[in-house]
Short mmCIF file of C-alpha atoms and ligand atoms in Angstrom, two decimals:
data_model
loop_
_atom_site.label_atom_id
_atom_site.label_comp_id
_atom_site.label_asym_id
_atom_site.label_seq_id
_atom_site.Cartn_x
_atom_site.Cartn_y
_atom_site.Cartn_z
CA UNK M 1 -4.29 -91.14 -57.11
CA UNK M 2 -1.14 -89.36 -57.12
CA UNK M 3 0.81 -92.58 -57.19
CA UNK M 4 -0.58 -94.38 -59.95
CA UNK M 5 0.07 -91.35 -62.34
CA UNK M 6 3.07 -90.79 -60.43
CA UNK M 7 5.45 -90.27 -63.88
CA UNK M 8 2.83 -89.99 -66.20
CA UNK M 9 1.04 -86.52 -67.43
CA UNK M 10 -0.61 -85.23 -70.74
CA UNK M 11 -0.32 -81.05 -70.40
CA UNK M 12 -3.21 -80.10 -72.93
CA UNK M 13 -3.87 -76.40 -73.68
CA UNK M 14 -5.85 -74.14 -76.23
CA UNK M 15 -5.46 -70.90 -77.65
CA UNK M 16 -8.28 -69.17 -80.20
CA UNK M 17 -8.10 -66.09 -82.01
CA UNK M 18 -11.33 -64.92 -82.73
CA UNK M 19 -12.05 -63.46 -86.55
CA UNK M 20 -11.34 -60.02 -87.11
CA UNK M 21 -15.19 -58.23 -86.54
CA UNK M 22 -16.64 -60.75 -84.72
CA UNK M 23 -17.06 -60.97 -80.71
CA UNK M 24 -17.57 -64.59 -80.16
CA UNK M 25 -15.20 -67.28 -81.27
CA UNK M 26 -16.92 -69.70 -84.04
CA UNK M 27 -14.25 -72.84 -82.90
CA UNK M 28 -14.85 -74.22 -79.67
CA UNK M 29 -12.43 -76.29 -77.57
CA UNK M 30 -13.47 -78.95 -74.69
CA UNK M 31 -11.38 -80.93 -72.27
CA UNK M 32 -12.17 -83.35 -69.73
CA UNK M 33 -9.94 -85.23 -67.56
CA UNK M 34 -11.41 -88.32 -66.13
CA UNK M 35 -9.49 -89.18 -62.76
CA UNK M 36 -10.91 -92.52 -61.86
CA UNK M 37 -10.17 -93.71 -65.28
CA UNK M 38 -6.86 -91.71 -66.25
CA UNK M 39 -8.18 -90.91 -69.00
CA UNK M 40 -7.71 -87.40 -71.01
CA UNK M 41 -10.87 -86.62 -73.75
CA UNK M 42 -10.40 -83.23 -76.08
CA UNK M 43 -12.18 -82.25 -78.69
CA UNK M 44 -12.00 -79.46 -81.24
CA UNK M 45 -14.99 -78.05 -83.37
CA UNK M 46 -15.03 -75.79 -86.48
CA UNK M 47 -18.45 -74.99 -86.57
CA UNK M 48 -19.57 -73.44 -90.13
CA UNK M 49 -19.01 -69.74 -90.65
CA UNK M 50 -18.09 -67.65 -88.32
CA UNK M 51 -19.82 -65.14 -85.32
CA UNK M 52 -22.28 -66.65 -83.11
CA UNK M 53 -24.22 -69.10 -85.52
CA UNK M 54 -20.69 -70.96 -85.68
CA UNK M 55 -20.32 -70.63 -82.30
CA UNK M 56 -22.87 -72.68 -81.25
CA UNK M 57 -22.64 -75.39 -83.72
CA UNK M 58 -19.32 -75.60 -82.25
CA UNK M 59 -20.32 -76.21 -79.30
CA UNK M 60 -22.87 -78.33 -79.80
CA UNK M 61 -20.63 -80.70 -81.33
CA UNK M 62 -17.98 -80.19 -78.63
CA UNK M 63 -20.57 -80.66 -75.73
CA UNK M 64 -22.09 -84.03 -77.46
CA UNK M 65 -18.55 -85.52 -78.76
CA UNK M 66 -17.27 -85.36 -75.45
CA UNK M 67 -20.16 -86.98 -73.55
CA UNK M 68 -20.37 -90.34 -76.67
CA UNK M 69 -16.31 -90.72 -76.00
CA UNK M 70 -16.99 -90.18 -72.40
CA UNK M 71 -19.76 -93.11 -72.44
CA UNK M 72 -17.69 -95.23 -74.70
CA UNK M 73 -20.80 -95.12 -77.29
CA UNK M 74 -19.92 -96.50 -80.73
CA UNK M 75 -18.36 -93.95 -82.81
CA UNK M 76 -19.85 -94.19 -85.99
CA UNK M 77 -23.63 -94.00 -84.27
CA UNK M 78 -22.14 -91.21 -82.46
CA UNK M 79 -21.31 -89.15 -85.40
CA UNK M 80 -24.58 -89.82 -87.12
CA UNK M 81 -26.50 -88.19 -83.98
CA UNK M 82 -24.06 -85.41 -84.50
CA UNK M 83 -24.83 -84.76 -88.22
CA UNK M 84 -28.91 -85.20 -87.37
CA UNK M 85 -28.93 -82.77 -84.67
CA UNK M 86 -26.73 -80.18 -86.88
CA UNK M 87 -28.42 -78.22 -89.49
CA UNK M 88 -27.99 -78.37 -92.90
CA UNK M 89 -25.84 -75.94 -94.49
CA UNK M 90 -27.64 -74.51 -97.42
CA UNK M 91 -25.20 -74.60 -100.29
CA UNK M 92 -22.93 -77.33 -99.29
CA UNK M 93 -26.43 -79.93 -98.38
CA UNK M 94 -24.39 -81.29 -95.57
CA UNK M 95 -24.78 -81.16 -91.86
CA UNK M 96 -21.86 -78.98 -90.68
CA UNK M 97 -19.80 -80.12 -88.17
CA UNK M 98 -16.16 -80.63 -88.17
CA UNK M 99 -13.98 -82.19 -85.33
CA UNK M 100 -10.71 -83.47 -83.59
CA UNK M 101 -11.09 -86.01 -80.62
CA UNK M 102 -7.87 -86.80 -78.74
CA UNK M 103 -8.59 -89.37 -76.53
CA UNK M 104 -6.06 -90.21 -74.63
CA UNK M 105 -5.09 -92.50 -71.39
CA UNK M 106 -2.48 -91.52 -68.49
CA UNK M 107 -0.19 -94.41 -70.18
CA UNK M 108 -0.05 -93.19 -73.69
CA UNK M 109 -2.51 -95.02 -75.38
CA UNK M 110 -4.10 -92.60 -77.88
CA UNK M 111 -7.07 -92.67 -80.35
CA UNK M 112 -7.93 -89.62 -82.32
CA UNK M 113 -10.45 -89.23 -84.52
CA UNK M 114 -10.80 -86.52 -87.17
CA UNK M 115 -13.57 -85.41 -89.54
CA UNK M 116 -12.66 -82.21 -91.72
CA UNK M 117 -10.50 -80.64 -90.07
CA UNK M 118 -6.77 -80.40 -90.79
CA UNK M 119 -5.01 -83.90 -90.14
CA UNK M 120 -3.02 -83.50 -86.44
CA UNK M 121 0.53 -83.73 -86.21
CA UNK M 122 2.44 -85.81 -83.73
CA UNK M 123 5.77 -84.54 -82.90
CA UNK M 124 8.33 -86.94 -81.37
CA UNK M 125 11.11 -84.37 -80.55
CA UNK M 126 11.28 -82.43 -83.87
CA UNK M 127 10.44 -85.63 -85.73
CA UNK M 128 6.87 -85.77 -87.31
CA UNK M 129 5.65 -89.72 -86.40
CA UNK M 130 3.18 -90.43 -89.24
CA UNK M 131 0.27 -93.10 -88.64
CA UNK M 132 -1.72 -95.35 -90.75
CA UNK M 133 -5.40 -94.42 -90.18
CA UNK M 134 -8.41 -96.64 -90.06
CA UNK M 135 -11.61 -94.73 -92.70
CA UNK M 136 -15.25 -94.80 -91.44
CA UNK M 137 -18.51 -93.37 -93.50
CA UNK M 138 -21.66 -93.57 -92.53
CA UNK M 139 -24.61 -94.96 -94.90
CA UNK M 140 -25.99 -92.13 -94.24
CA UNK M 141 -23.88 -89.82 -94.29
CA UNK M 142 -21.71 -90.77 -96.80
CA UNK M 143 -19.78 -87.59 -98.38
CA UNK M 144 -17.67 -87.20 -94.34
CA UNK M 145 -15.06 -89.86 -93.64
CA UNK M 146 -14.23 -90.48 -90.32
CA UNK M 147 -10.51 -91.01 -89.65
CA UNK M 148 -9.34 -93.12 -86.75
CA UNK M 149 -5.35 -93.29 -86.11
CA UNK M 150 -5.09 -95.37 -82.81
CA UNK M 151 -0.90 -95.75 -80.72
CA UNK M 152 0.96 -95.29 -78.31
CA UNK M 153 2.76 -91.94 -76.90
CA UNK M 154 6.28 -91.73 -75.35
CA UNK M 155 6.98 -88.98 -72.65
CA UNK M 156 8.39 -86.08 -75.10
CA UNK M 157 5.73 -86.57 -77.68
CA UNK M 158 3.16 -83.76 -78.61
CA UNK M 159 -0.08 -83.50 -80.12
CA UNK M 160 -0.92 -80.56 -81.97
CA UNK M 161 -4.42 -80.40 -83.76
CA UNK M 162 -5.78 -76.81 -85.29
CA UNK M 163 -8.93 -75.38 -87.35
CA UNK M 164 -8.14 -74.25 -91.04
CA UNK M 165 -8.11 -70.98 -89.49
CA UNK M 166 -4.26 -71.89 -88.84
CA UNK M 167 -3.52 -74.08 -92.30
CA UNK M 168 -5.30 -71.61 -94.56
CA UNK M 169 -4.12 -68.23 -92.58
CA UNK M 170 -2.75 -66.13 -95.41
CA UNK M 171 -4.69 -67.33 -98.03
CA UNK M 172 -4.74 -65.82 -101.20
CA UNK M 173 -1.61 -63.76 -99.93
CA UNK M 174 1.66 -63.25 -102.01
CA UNK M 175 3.70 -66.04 -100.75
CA UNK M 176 0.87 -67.70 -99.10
CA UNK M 177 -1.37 -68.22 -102.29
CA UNK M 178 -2.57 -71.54 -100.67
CA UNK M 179 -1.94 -70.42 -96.84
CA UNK M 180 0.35 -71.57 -94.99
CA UNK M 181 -0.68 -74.85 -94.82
CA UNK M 182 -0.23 -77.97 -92.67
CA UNK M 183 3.49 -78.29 -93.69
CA UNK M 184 4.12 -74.59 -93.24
CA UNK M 185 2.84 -75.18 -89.52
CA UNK M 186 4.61 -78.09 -88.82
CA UNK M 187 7.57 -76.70 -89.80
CA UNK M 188 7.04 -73.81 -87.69
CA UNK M 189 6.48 -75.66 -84.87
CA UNK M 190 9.44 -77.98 -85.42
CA UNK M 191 11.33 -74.51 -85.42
CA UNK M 192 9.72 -73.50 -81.97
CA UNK M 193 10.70 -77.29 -80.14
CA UNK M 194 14.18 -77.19 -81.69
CA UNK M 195 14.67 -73.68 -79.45
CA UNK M 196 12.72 -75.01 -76.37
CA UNK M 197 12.52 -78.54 -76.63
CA UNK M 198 10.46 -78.53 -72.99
CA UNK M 199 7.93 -75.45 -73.95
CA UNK M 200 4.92 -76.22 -72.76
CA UNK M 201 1.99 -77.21 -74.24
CA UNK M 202 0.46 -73.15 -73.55
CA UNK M 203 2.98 -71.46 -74.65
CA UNK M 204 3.37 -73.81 -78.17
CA UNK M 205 -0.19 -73.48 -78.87
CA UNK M 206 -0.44 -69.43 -78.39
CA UNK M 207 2.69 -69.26 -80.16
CA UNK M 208 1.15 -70.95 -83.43
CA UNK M 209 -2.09 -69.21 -83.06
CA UNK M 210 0.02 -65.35 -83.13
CA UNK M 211 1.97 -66.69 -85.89
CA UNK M 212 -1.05 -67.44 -87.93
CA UNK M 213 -2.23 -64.08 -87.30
CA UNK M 214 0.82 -62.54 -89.02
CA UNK M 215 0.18 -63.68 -92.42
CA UNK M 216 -2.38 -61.43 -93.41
CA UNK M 217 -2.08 -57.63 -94.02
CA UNK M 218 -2.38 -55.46 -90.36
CA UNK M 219 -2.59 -59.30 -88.42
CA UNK M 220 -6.53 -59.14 -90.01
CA UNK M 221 -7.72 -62.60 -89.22
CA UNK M 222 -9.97 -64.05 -91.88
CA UNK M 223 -11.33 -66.88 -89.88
CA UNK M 224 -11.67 -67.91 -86.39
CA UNK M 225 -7.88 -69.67 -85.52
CA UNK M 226 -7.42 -72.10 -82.75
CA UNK M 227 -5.31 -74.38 -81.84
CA UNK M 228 -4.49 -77.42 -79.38
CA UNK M 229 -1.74 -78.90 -77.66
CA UNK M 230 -1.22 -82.46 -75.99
CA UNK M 231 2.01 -82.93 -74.21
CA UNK M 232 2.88 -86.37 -72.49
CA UNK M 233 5.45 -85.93 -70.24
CA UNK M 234 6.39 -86.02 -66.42
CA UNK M 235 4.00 -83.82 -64.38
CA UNK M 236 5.31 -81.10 -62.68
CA UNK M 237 4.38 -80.44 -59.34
CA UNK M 238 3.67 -77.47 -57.00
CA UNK M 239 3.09 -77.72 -53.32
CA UNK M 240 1.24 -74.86 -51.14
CA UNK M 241 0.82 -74.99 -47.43
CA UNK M 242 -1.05 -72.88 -45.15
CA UNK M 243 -2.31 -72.88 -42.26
CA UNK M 244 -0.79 -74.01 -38.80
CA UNK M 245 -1.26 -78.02 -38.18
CA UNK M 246 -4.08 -79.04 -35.96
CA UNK M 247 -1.60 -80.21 -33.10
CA UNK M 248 1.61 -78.53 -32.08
CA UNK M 249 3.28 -82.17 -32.07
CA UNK M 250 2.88 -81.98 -36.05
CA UNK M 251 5.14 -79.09 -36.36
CA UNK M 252 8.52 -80.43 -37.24
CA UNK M 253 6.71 -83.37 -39.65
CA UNK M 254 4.48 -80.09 -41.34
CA UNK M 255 8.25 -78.43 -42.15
CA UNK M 256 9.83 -81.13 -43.30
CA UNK M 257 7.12 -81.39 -46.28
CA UNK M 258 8.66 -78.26 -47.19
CA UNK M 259 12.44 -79.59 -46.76
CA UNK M 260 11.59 -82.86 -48.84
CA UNK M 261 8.96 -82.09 -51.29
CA UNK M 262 10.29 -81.80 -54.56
CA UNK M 263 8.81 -78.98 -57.10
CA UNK M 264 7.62 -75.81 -56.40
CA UNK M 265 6.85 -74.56 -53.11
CA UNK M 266 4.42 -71.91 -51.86
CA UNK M 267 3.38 -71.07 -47.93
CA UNK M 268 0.52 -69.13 -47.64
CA UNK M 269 0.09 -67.58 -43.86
CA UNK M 270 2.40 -65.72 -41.38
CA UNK M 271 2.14 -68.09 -38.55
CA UNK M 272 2.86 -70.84 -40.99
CA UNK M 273 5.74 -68.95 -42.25
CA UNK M 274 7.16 -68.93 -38.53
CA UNK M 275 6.24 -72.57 -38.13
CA UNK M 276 8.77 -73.51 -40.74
CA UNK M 277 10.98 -70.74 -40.22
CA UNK M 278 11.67 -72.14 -36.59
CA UNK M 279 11.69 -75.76 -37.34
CA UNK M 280 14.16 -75.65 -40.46
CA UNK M 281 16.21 -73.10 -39.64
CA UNK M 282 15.41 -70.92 -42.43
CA UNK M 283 15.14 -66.93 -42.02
CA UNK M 284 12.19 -65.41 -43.72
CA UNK M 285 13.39 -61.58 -45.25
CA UNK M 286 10.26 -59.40 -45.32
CA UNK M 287 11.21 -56.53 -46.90
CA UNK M 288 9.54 -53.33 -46.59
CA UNK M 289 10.46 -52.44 -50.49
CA UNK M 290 8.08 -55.74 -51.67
CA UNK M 291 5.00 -53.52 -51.20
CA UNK M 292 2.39 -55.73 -52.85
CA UNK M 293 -1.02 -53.65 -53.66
CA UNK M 294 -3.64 -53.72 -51.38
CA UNK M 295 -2.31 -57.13 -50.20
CA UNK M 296 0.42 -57.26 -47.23
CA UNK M 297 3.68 -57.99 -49.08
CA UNK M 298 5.40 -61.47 -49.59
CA UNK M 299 8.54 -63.11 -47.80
CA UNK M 300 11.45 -64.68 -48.73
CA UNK M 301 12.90 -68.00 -47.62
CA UNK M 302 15.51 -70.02 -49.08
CA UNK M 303 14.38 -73.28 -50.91
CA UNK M 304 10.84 -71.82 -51.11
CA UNK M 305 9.31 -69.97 -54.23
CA UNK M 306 7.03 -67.87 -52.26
CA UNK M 307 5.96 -66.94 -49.43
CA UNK M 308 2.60 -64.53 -48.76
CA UNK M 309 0.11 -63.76 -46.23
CA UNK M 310 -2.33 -66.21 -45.94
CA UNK M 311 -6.53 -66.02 -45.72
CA UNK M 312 -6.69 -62.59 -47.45
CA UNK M 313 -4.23 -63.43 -50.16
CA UNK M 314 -5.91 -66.93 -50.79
CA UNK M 315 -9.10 -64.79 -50.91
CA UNK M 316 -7.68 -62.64 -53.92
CA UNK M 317 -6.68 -65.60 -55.69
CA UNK M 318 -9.84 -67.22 -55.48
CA UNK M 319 -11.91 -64.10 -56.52
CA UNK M 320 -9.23 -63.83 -58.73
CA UNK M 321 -9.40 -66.88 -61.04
CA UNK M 322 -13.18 -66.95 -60.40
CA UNK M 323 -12.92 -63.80 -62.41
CA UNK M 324 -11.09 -65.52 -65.45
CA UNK M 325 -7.87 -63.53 -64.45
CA UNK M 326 -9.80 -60.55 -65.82
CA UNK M 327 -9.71 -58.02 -62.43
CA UNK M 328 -6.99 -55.95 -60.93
CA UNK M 329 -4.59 -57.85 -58.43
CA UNK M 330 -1.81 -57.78 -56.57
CA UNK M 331 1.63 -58.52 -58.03
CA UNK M 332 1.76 -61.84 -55.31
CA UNK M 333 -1.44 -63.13 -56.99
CA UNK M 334 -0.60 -63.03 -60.27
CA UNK M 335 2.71 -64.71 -59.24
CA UNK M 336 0.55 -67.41 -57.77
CA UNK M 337 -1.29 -67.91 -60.55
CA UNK M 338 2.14 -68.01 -63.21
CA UNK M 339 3.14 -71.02 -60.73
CA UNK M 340 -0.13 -72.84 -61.09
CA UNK M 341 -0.13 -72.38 -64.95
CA UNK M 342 3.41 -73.72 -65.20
CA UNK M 343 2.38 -76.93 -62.78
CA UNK M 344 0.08 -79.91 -63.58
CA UNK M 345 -0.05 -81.20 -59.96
CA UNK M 346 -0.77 -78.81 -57.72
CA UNK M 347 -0.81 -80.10 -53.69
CA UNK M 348 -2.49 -78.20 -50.65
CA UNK M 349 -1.74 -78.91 -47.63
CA UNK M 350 -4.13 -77.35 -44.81
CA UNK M 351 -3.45 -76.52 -41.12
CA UNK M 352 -6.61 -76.63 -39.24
CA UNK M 353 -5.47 -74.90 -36.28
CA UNK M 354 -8.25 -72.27 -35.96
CA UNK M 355 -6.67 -68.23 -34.96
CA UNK M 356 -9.64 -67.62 -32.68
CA UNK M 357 -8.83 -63.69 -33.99
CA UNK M 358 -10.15 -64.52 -36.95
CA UNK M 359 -13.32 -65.35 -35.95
CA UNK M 360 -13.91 -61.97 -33.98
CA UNK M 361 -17.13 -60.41 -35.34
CA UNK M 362 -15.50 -56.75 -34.74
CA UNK M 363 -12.59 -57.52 -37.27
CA UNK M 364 -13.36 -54.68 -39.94
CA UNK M 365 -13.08 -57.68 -42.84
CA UNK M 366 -14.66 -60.63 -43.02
CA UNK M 367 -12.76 -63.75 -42.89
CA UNK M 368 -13.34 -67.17 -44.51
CA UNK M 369 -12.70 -69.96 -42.93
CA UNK M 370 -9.44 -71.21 -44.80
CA UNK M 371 -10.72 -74.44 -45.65
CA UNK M 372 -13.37 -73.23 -47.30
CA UNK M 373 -11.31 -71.03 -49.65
CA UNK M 374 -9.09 -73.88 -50.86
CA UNK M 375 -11.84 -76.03 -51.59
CA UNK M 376 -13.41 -73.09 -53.88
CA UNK M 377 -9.80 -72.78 -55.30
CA UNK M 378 -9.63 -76.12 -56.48
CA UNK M 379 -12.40 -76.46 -57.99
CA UNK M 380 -11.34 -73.33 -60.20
CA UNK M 381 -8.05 -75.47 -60.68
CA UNK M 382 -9.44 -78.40 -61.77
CA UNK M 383 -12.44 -77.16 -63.94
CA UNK M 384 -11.11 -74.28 -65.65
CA UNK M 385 -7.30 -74.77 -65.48
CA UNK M 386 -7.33 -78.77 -65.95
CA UNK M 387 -5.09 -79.35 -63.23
CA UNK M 388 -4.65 -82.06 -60.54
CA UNK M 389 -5.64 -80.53 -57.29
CA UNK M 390 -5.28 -82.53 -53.87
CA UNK M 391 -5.91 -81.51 -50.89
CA UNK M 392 -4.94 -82.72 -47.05
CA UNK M 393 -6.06 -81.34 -43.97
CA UNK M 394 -3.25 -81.63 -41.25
CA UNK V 1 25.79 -47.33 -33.55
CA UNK V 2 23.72 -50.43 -34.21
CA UNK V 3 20.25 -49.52 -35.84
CA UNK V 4 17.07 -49.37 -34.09
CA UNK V 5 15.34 -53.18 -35.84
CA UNK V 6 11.38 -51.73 -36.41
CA UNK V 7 9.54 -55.05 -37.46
CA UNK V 8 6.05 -54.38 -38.94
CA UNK V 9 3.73 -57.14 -38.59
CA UNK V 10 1.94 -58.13 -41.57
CA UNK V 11 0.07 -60.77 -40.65
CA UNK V 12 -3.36 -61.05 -41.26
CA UNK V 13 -4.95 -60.09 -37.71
CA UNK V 14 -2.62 -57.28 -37.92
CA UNK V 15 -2.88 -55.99 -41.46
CA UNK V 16 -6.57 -56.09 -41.06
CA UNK V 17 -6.45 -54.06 -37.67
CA UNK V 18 -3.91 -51.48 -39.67
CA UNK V 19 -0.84 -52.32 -40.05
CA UNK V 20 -1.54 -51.91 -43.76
CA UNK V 21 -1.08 -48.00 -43.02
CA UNK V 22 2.15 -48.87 -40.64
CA UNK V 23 3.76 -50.01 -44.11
CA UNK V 24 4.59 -46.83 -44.87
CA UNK V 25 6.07 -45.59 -41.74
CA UNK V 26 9.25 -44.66 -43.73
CA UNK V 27 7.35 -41.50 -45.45
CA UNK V 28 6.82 -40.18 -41.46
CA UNK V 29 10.15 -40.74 -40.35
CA UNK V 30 12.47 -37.40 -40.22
CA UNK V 31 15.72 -37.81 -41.24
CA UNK V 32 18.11 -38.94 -37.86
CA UNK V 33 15.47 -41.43 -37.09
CA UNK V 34 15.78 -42.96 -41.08
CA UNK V 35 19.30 -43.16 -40.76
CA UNK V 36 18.87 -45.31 -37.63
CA UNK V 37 16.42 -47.35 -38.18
CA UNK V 38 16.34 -50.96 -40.28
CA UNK V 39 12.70 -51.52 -40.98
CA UNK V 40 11.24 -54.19 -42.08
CA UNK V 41 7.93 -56.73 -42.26
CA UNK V 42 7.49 -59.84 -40.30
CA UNK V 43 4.88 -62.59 -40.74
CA UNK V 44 3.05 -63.35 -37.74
CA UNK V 45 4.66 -62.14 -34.69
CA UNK V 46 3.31 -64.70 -32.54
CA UNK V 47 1.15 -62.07 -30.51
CA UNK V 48 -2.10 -62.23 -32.02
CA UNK V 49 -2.34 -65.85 -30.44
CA UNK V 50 -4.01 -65.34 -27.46
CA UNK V 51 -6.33 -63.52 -26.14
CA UNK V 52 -4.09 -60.27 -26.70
CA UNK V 53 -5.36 -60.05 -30.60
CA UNK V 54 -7.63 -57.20 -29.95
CA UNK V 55 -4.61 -54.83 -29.17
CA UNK V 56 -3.48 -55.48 -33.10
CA UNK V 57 -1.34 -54.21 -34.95
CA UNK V 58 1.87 -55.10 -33.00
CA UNK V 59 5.56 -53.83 -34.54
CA UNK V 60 8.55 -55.44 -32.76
CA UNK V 61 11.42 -52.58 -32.26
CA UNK V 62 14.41 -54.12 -31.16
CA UNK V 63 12.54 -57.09 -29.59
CA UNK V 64 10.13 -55.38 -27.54
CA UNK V 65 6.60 -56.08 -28.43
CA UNK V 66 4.63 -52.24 -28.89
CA UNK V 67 1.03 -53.45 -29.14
CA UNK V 68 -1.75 -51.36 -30.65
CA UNK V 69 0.46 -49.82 -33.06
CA UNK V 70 0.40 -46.58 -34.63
CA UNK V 71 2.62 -44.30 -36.85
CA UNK V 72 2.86 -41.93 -33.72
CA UNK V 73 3.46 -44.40 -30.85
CA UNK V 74 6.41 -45.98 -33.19
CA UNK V 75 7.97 -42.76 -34.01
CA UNK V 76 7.93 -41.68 -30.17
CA UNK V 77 9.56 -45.03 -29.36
CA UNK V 78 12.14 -44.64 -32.04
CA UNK V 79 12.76 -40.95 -30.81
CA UNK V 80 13.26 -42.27 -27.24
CA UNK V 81 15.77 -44.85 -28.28
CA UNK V 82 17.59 -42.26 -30.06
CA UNK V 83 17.71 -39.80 -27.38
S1 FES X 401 -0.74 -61.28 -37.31
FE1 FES X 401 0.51 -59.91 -36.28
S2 FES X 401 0.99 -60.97 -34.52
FE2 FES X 401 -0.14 -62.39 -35.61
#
């Protein structure tokens, strides 16, 4: 799999802010990454309103957009299902539901398809590309249009798509009598890739959604604000290892994925530590001043980003991310984690040599079985944090 | 005079069977003894391989192996090298 996308990635993040006085977020935000077919499906919702009520219409529309795209289903019958299920908004007499689909595959070829919500931009370096867009109504249904705006991305290009939350933050404000508007956003985020022209696709879209927030008196939000981020580029990768290999024999080919991987490199495990201390020639540095929590502290070794302790520490991460990054952890896990974020690829590499100390019932913890802990981990990685996970067993 | 090398395992075996409190052996150390000591942590020693992982946590002082580890069997061997 790795291979075929070898140069090829679309980073795609999301940050809300949720309405000031409300506790649930009224936009809602899906992704899906389809492996088998390279193919990258988001969708945004604006569901009418705000609180709970919005919430779910939201999601409803998120939840069936995705699976129509997903099934290739003709998108006009698709978006009359949509506005059925939906209820009717009272005043307006219209079924509520408001979307951006980005639907895009690993070689650029995009499709996005908008109804009501502010038009997305696409950002070639700090140049808006504009597109010609293809209208669809429905019989009936015939008050919505349906924009289509079908090409082709370069590596560099971004996609940035947003609820009126962001274009009409500020409205009615001195200055802002309109809010600030598509044009105030794009040139706001023209501002932000001139200074960083490789931020990533997180960091732009939080950075839009806390500038929205400023435009109103004490950062009072007046609507739910959210926005999303597509950036096609070259993946970047992140390679962990831990665990001894299976057969002593494997040593010297198990350290020289270290010595010839390129990206970032983690080792999880004191044994595997040694491994590839001894066979490259690399001292590992513990010092004693790294104290790390409750976890035992982390290494150093040149050419590698970090090195920890292995089954408890890959433990803590899992419990970790299972938690939403909510809990208290250790300063090594949430270093973890920042590399993960910052990678799209992320590669484990598992040494199935069993430490028959482990395994001894009279241990005071209880130990998982390694393998079993990565393979909880990357699910979490690939559901939650959209990332390309593979793993090999060595 | 060279310094005494005190390497604290912190492996798993060993951090599980204590060595999490033989971190902070610097707090117990008087002062001669901190003065000639280098302390550090080690990833696996390599001991807990065998059959020998029940006498966890092992510390390393000056390449001897002290097995079963505690804050007062360390500072006794450190005292003895000192003498
Ligand atoms: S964990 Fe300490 S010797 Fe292996």
């Amino acid at each position: 799999m790795i291979n075929r996308f070898a140069n090829n990635h679309l980073e795609i993040e999301f940050s809300s802010k949720i309405k000031t006085g409300e506790d649930v977020c009224g936009d809602d935000f899906k992704s899906k990454f389809i492996a088998a077919e390279g193919r990258y499906i988001s969708v945004l919702s604006d569901g009418l309103g705000s609180g709970i009520k919005a919430s779910l219409l939201s999601n409803m529309v998120t939840t069936m957009a995705l699976k129509f795209v997903e099934d290739n289903v003709d998108f006009l019958a698709s978006a009359e299902i949509m506005m059925d299920s939906l209820p009717i908004c009272e005043v307006r007499k219209i079924s509520y539901a408001t979307f951006t689909i980005v639907d895009a595959m690993i070689d650029g070829t995009t499709k996005i398809i908008e109804m009501d919500n502010p038009h997305f931009i696409h950002l070639r370096g700090t140049a808006e590309v504009e597109h010609d867009m293809k209208t669809l109504v429905s019989d009936r249904w015939n008050d919505r249009k349906i924009y289509v705006s079908e090409f082709k991305m370069k590596h560099g290009d971004r996609l940035i798509f947003f609820s009126d939350g962001v274009s009409q933050a500020g409205l009615g404000q001195r200055g802002h009598k309109f809010g600030w508007k598509r044009e105030g956003c794009l040139d706001y985020i023209k501002y932000l890739v001139s200074q960083d022209e490789d931020i990533s696709a997180r960091k732009l879209s939080q950075q839009i959604t806390t500038k929205a927030c400023t435009f109103n008196p004490n950062n009072r939000k007046i609507d739910d604000i959210s926005c999303g981020v597509a950036y096609y580029r070259e993946p970047r990768r992140t390679i962990l290892l831990t665990g001894p290999p299976y057969k002593e024999s494997s040593d010297s080919e198990f350290a020289d994925i270290i010595r010839y991987f390129k990206g970032k490199k983690i080792i999880c495990g004191g044994t595997t530590a040694s491994i590839i201390s001894r066979e490259l020639k690399r001292e590992i540095l513990t010092d004693i001043k790294n104290k790390n929590g409750f976890l035992p502290m982390t290494s150093e070794m040149k050419g590698v980003n970090l090195v920890t302790e292995g089954i408890l520490t890959l433990t803590e991460l899992a419990k970790y991310l299972e938690s939403g990054e909510t809990k208290e952890t250790a300063p090594s896990i949430k270093e973890l984690v920042e590399l993960f974020h910052e990678s799209d690829i992320v590669d484990f590499v598992v040494g199935t040599r069993v430490n028959i100390a482990h395994q001894d019932p009279t241990l005071p913890v209880d130990l998982e079985i390694r393998r079993n802990i990565v393979k909880k981990i990357k699910v979490i990685l690939e559901i939650n944090y959209r990332k390309i996970v593979n793993v090999r067993y060595i | 005079m060279k310094k005494i090398d005190v390497k604290i395992c912190v492996g798993t075996t060993c951090y599980v069977m204590g060595a999490f409190q033989l971190q902070h052996l610097e707090d117990f150390l008087d002062k001669k003894s901190l003065e000639n000591v280098n302390i550090s942590g080690a990833p696996c020693l390599g001991c807990c391989q065998d059959k020998n992982y029940e006498n966890a946590p092992f510390v390393e002082i000056d390449g001897d192996i002290i097995a079963n580890a505690t804050i007062v069997k360390i500072i006794k061997e450190i005292e003895e090298r000192l003498k």
